[in-house]
Coordinates of C-alpha atoms in Angstrom, one line a residue:
M22 CA 2.5 28.1 21.6
E23 CA 6.2 28.1 21.0
L24 CA 7.4 24.7 19.9
A25 CA 10.3 22.9 21.5
P26 CA 13.5 22.6 19.3
Y27 CA 12.9 18.9 18.9
A28 CA 9.3 19.3 17.8
C29 CA 8.2 18.9 14.2
A30 CA 7.7 22.4 12.8
P31 CA 5.4 22.6 9.8
Q32 CA 7.7 25.1 8.0
F33 CA 10.4 22.4 8.0
S34 CA 8.2 19.6 6.8
R35 CA 9.7 17.3 4.2
G36 CA 6.6 17.8 2.1
R37 CA 4.3 15.5 0.2
L38 CA 4.9 12.9 -2.5
H39 CA 2.8 15.1 -4.8
D40 CA 3.6 18.7 -4.5
E41 CA 0.8 21.0 -3.5
A42 CA 0.5 24.8 -2.9
L43 CA 0.5 25.8 0.7
S44 CA -2.8 26.6 2.3
T45 CA -3.6 30.2 3.1
F46 CA -5.2 29.4 6.4
R47 CA -3.9 26.0 7.6
S48 CA -0.5 24.5 8.3
P49 CA 0.5 21.3 6.4
F50 CA -0.2 19.3 9.5
Q51 CA -3.6 20.8 10.0
R52 CA -4.4 19.8 6.5
D53 CA -3.3 16.3 7.2
R54 CA -5.6 16.1 10.3
D55 CA -8.5 17.5 8.3
R56 CA -8.0 15.1 5.4
V57 CA -8.0 12.1 7.8
I58 CA -11.3 13.4 9.4
H59 CA -12.9 13.8 6.0
S60 CA -11.8 10.4 4.7
S61 CA -14.2 7.6 4.0
A62 CA -12.1 5.2 6.0
F63 CA -12.4 7.4 9.1
R64 CA -16.2 7.6 8.8
R65 CA -16.3 3.8 8.6
L66 CA -14.6 3.5 12.0
K67 CA -18.0 4.5 13.5
H68 CA -19.2 0.9 12.8
K69 CA -16.0 -1.0 13.6
T70 CA -15.6 -2.6 16.9
Q71 CA -13.0 -2.4 19.7
V72 CA -13.8 -5.5 21.6
F73 CA -17.5 -6.0 21.2
V74 CA -19.3 -6.3 17.9
E75 CA -20.6 -2.9 16.9
H76 CA -24.3 -3.7 17.1
E77 CA -24.3 -5.1 20.6
G78 CA -24.7 -1.9 22.6
D79 CA -24.6 1.8 22.1
Y80 CA -22.4 2.4 25.2
F81 CA -19.4 0.3 24.0
R82 CA -16.5 1.9 22.3
T83 CA -16.1 1.7 18.5
R84 CA -12.9 2.4 16.6
L85 CA -14.2 6.0 15.9
T86 CA -14.9 6.9 19.6
H87 CA -11.5 5.3 20.5
S88 CA -9.7 7.3 17.9
I89 CA -11.3 10.5 19.1
E90 CA -10.3 9.7 22.7
V91 CA -6.7 8.9 21.6
A92 CA -6.5 12.2 19.8
Q93 CA -7.8 14.2 22.8
V94 CA -5.2 12.6 25.1
A95 CA -2.4 13.0 22.5
R96 CA -3.2 16.7 22.0
T97 CA -3.0 17.3 25.8
I98 CA 0.3 15.6 26.2
A99 CA 1.8 17.1 23.1
G100 CA 0.8 20.6 24.1
T101 CA 2.2 20.2 27.6
L102 CA 5.6 19.0 26.1
N103 CA 5.6 21.8 23.5
L104 CA 5.3 19.4 20.6
N105 CA 3.3 20.0 17.4
Q106 CA -0.3 19.3 18.4
E107 CA -1.7 19.2 14.9
L108 CA 0.7 16.5 13.7
T109 CA 0.2 14.5 16.9
E110 CA -3.6 14.7 16.4
A111 CA -3.3 13.6 12.7
V112 CA -1.3 10.5 13.6
A113 CA -3.7 9.7 16.5
L114 CA -6.8 10.0 14.4
A115 CA -5.3 7.9 11.6
H116 CA -3.7 5.1 13.7
D117 CA -6.6 2.7 13.4
L118 CA -7.7 3.4 9.8
G119 CA -6.4 0.0 8.6
H120 CA -8.3 -2.2 11.0
T121 CA -10.6 -4.8 9.7
P122 CA -14.2 -5.5 10.9
F123 CA -14.4 -7.2 14.3
G124 CA -11.1 -5.7 15.6
H125 CA -8.1 -7.8 16.1
T126 CA -10.2 -11.0 15.6
G127 CA -10.9 -9.9 12.1
E128 CA -7.3 -9.0 11.5
E129 CA -6.1 -12.4 12.7
A130 CA -8.5 -14.2 10.5
L131 CA -7.6 -12.1 7.4
H132 CA -3.9 -12.5 8.1
A133 CA -4.3 -16.3 8.1
L134 CA -6.2 -16.2 4.9
M135 CA -3.6 -13.9 3.3
A136 CA -0.6 -16.0 4.5
P137 CA 0.0 -17.4 1.0
H138 CA 0.0 -13.8 -0.3
G139 CA 2.2 -12.0 2.2
G140 CA -0.2 -11.7 5.2
F141 CA -2.1 -8.8 6.4
D142 CA -1.0 -6.0 8.8
H143 CA -3.4 -3.2 10.0
N144 CA -0.6 -0.6 10.3
A145 CA 0.5 -1.3 6.7
Q146 CA -3.1 -1.3 5.6
A147 CA -3.5 2.2 7.1
I148 CA -0.6 3.4 4.9
R149 CA -2.2 1.7 1.9
I150 CA -5.5 3.6 2.7
V151 CA -4.0 7.0 3.0
T152 CA -1.6 6.6 0.0
S153 CA -3.8 4.7 -2.4
L154 CA -7.3 3.4 -1.5
E155 CA -8.9 6.8 -0.7
R156 CA -9.7 8.1 -4.2
H157 CA -11.4 11.4 -4.0
Y158 CA -8.8 14.0 -5.2
A159 CA -8.2 14.8 -8.8
G160 CA -4.4 15.0 -8.7
F161 CA -3.5 11.8 -6.8
D162 CA -4.7 8.7 -5.1
G163 CA -4.8 8.6 -1.3
L164 CA -4.7 11.7 0.9
N165 CA -1.2 12.9 0.0
L166 CA -0.2 13.4 3.6
T167 CA 3.1 15.0 4.6
W168 CA 6.1 12.8 5.1
E169 CA 5.9 13.4 8.9
A170 CA 2.3 12.2 9.1
L171 CA 3.0 9.1 7.0
E172 CA 6.1 8.3 9.1
G173 CA 4.0 8.6 12.3
I174 CA 1.4 6.2 11.0
A175 CA 3.9 3.7 9.8
K176 CA 6.2 3.5 12.9
H177 CA 4.4 5.1 15.9
N178 CA 5.1 1.9 17.7
G179 CA 8.8 1.9 16.9
P180 CA 11.1 1.0 14.0
V181 CA 9.8 -1.4 11.5
E182 CA 12.3 -4.2 11.1
G183 CA 12.5 -7.4 9.1
P184 CA 10.5 -8.0 5.9
L185 CA 8.1 -5.2 5.3
P186 CA 4.4 -6.0 5.1
Y187 CA 2.5 -5.4 1.9
G188 CA 1.3 -1.9 1.5
L189 CA 4.2 -0.4 3.5
A190 CA 6.9 -1.9 1.4
E191 CA 5.5 -0.6 -1.9
Y192 CA 5.0 2.9 -0.6
N193 CA 8.4 3.0 1.1
D194 CA 10.1 2.3 -2.2
L195 CA 8.5 5.5 -3.6
H196 CA 8.9 7.7 -0.5
D197 CA 11.5 6.5 2.0
L198 CA 10.0 6.8 5.5
E199 CA 13.3 5.8 7.2
L200 CA 11.6 2.8 8.8
H201 CA 14.8 1.8 10.6
T202 CA 14.5 4.8 13.0
H203 CA 12.1 5.7 15.7
A204 CA 9.3 8.1 14.8
S205 CA 9.0 11.8 15.9
A206 CA 8.2 12.6 19.4
E207 CA 4.7 13.6 18.2
A208 CA 4.1 10.1 16.8
Q209 CA 5.4 8.5 20.0
V210 CA 2.9 10.6 21.9
A211 CA 0.1 9.2 19.7
A212 CA 1.2 5.6 20.4
L213 CA 1.3 6.1 24.2
S214 CA -2.1 7.9 24.1
D215 CA -3.5 4.8 22.4
D216 CA -2.3 2.7 25.4
I217 CA -3.8 5.2 27.8
A218 CA -7.2 5.3 26.1
Y219 CA -7.7 1.6 25.6
N220 CA -6.5 0.7 29.2
N221 CA -9.1 3.1 30.6
H222 CA -12.0 2.4 28.3
D223 CA -11.6 -1.3 28.3
L224 CA -12.0 -1.3 32.1
M225 CA -15.2 0.8 31.6
D226 CA -16.6 -1.4 28.8
G227 CA -15.9 -4.6 30.7
L228 CA -17.7 -3.2 33.8
R229 CA -20.7 -2.2 31.6
A230 CA -20.8 -5.7 30.0
G231 CA -20.7 -7.3 33.5
L232 CA -17.5 -9.3 32.7
F233 CA -16.2 -8.2 36.1
T234 CA -17.3 -5.9 39.0
D235 CA -16.1 -2.7 40.6
A236 CA -14.9 -4.8 43.5
D237 CA -12.8 -6.9 41.1
V238 CA -11.0 -3.9 39.6
A239 CA -10.6 -2.2 42.9
T240 CA -7.9 -4.9 43.7
L241 CA -5.8 -3.6 40.8
P242 CA -2.9 -1.1 41.2
I243 CA -3.7 2.5 40.2
V244 CA -7.4 1.5 40.0
G245 CA -7.8 0.5 43.7
P246 CA -6.4 3.8 45.0
A247 CA -8.6 5.7 42.6
Y248 CA -11.7 4.1 44.1
D249 CA -10.4 4.7 47.6
E250 CA -10.0 8.4 46.9
V251 CA -13.5 8.7 45.5
D252 CA -15.0 6.9 48.5
A253 CA -13.2 9.2 50.9
L254 CA -14.4 12.3 49.1
W255 CA -18.0 11.1 48.4
P256 CA -19.1 8.2 50.7
G257 CA -22.1 6.4 49.3
L258 CA -21.8 7.8 45.8
E259 CA -24.1 6.1 43.3
L260 CA -22.5 3.4 41.3
S261 CA -22.2 5.1 37.9
R262 CA -20.8 8.3 39.3
R263 CA -18.4 6.4 41.6
R264 CA -17.1 4.3 38.6
H265 CA -16.7 7.4 36.4
E266 CA -14.9 9.4 39.1
A267 CA -12.5 6.5 39.8
L268 CA -11.7 5.8 36.2
R269 CA -11.1 9.4 35.3
R270 CA -8.5 9.4 38.1
V271 CA -6.9 6.3 36.5
F272 CA -6.7 8.3 33.3
G273 CA -5.1 11.2 35.1
V274 CA -2.4 9.0 36.7
M275 CA -1.4 7.6 33.3
V276 CA -1.3 10.9 31.5
T277 CA 0.6 12.6 34.4
D278 CA 3.1 9.8 34.5
V279 CA 3.8 9.9 30.7
I280 CA 4.2 13.7 30.9
D281 CA 6.6 13.6 33.8
T282 CA 8.6 10.6 32.5
S283 CA 8.8 12.1 29.0
R284 CA 10.0 15.5 30.3
R285 CA 12.9 13.8 32.0
R286 CA 13.8 11.7 28.9
L287 CA 13.6 14.8 26.6
K288 CA 15.8 16.8 29.0
E289 CA 18.4 13.9 29.1
A290 CA 18.3 13.6 25.3
A291 CA 19.1 17.3 24.9
A292 CA 18.0 17.1 21.3
D293 CA 17.8 20.3 19.3
S294 CA 16.0 18.8 16.2
A295 CA 13.2 16.4 15.4
Q296 CA 15.8 14.3 13.5
Q297 CA 17.9 13.8 16.6
I298 CA 14.8 12.4 18.3
R299 CA 14.5 9.9 15.5
D300 CA 18.2 8.9 15.6
L301 CA 18.4 8.4 19.4
G302 CA 17.8 4.7 19.1
R303 CA 15.3 4.7 22.0
P304 CA 11.9 6.2 22.6
V305 CA 11.6 9.5 24.5
I306 CA 7.9 9.2 25.3
G307 CA 6.9 6.6 27.7
F308 CA 5.7 5.5 31.1
S309 CA 7.9 5.2 34.2
P310 CA 9.1 1.7 35.0
E311 CA 6.9 1.7 38.1
V312 CA 3.7 2.6 36.3
L313 CA 4.6 0.3 33.4
L314 CA 4.7 -2.7 35.9
Q315 CA 1.3 -1.6 37.3
L316 CA -0.2 -1.4 33.8
D317 CA 1.1 -4.8 33.0
E318 CA -0.9 -6.1 35.9
I319 CA -4.0 -4.3 34.6
R320 CA -3.5 -5.7 31.1
A321 CA -3.1 -9.2 32.4
F322 CA -6.4 -8.8 34.3
L323 CA -8.2 -7.5 31.1
F324 CA -6.7 -10.3 29.0
A325 CA -8.0 -13.0 31.4
R326 CA -11.3 -11.4 32.3
M327 CA -12.3 -9.5 29.2
Y328 CA -10.4 -10.5 26.0
R329 CA -10.6 -14.2 26.8
A330 CA -14.0 -14.1 28.6
P331 CA -16.3 -16.9 27.4
M332 CA -18.9 -14.6 25.9
V333 CA -16.1 -12.7 24.0
M334 CA -14.5 -15.9 22.8
A335 CA -17.8 -17.2 21.5
E336 CA -18.3 -14.0 19.6
R337 CA -14.7 -14.2 18.3
E338 CA -15.4 -17.7 16.9
R339 CA -18.6 -16.5 15.2
V340 CA -17.1 -13.4 13.5
T341 CA -14.0 -15.3 12.5
K342 CA -16.2 -17.6 10.5
V343 CA -17.8 -14.6 8.8
V344 CA -14.4 -13.5 7.5
E345 CA -13.3 -17.0 6.7
N346 CA -16.5 -17.5 4.6
L347 CA -16.4 -14.1 2.8
F348 CA -12.8 -14.0 1.7
P349 CA -12.7 -17.4 -0.2
L350 CA -16.1 -16.7 -1.7
F351 CA -14.9 -13.4 -3.3
M352 CA -11.7 -15.2 -4.4
R353 CA -13.7 -17.8 -6.2
N354 CA -16.3 -15.4 -7.5
P355 CA -14.8 -11.9 -7.8
D356 CA -17.9 -10.9 -9.9
L357 CA -19.7 -10.7 -6.5
L358 CA -17.6 -7.7 -5.6
P359 CA -19.3 -4.3 -6.1
V360 CA -19.2 -2.8 -9.6
N361 CA -16.7 -0.1 -8.7
W362 CA -14.2 -2.9 -7.7
Q363 CA -14.6 -4.8 -11.0
Q364 CA -12.1 -2.6 -12.9
E365 CA -9.5 -3.4 -10.2
V366 CA -10.2 -7.1 -10.7
G367 CA -9.9 -6.8 -14.4
Q368 CA -6.4 -5.4 -14.0
A369 CA -5.3 -8.1 -11.5
R370 CA -2.6 -10.4 -12.7
G371 CA -2.4 -13.6 -10.7
A372 CA -3.8 -15.0 -7.4
T373 CA -1.9 -12.7 -5.2
A374 CA -3.0 -9.5 -7.0
L375 CA -6.6 -10.7 -6.7
A376 CA -6.1 -11.6 -3.1
R377 CA -4.9 -8.1 -2.3
I378 CA -8.0 -6.6 -3.9
V379 CA -10.3 -8.9 -2.0
A380 CA -8.4 -8.2 1.3
D381 CA -8.8 -4.5 0.7
Y382 CA -12.5 -4.9 0.2
V383 CA -13.0 -7.2 3.2
A384 CA -10.8 -5.1 5.5
G385 CA -12.7 -2.0 4.6
M386 CA -16.1 -3.5 5.7
T387 CA -17.7 -2.4 8.9
D388 CA -18.9 -5.0 11.4
R389 CA -22.5 -4.3 10.4
F390 CA -21.9 -4.6 6.6
A391 CA -19.8 -7.7 7.0
L392 CA -22.6 -9.4 8.9
Q393 CA -25.2 -8.2 6.4
E394 CA -23.2 -9.4 3.4
H395 CA -22.6 -12.8 5.1
A396 CA -26.3 -13.2 5.7
R397 CA -27.1 -12.2 2.1
L398 CA -24.6 -14.4 0.5
F399 CA -24.8 -17.4 2.8
G400 CA -28.4 -17.2 3.8
G401 CA -28.1 -16.7 7.6

């Protein structure tokens, strides 16, 4: 596929912090994608939750299944827009690496605990993972990803302004990611694909959990017309097939709208380099205003009926206590950390340095392991 002039071409990559010989068979961005897939942090996403705690049901999404879905959507959009699919996929697969156990609930709890030490941010933690915490290669810590992949992970949601969170600030001093600009079009595609994937699968997971009904979601924009179309084509279709056919059409509406809107924006930008995309001062990948308003209504429904549902709130309270118990216990008794973390503790100077080590350890836990450790250490 011939890349657009504003795409990130691998032969013009700004390279890696630690120089490496080029691969005979893979482009630099293909190697980035493969290194993310082979990382320990990526494998742990299998047992990290989206909304529900991982052990509650085999049908609910985890961070791993979500990341794979995001990458699939991102690759489709990038290919249609003649962007670099390998870079887009690498950013999409890596975008959730920094998440704690128990999703945003765990992150909120850890951020509060880390408030005296600079807080906690999952995007910055993803950078910390791929630049430091993954320790498998002989020549460097981290995955030594290309500048373009790191830029995409750091600012796929837009420029990073204000005081930089820990993890991102330290790395940016070594390897300037130009955090004041927008990211490449490829990274912007990864960000929008994240929105598309979670809007769609949260509807499905909420239906499976019985938090709302098909009749409830059929009142929503985009979703209602999708159900109407399915009913017109297949009257009396069994529930599971009707639901699947409707929600795949919702998926299609969102993907098509992003492609059509982004094509117009890219044409208006008339950029002839990836750097011009970064310097535009506005995103080039996005939803149309009409669809964005409709998605706001869907998000408001999910917030009220799913993210703040009584059963979800009760579980949020329970798992918050797990994090709130584990973190101070390890701060008081760092000898309880695994042996391979003890060398880090021995080199820590001061409470903040120790807190960062404990935060790295707790953030890396899966839902299942956090619950098991809590039961082991607190007896229930």
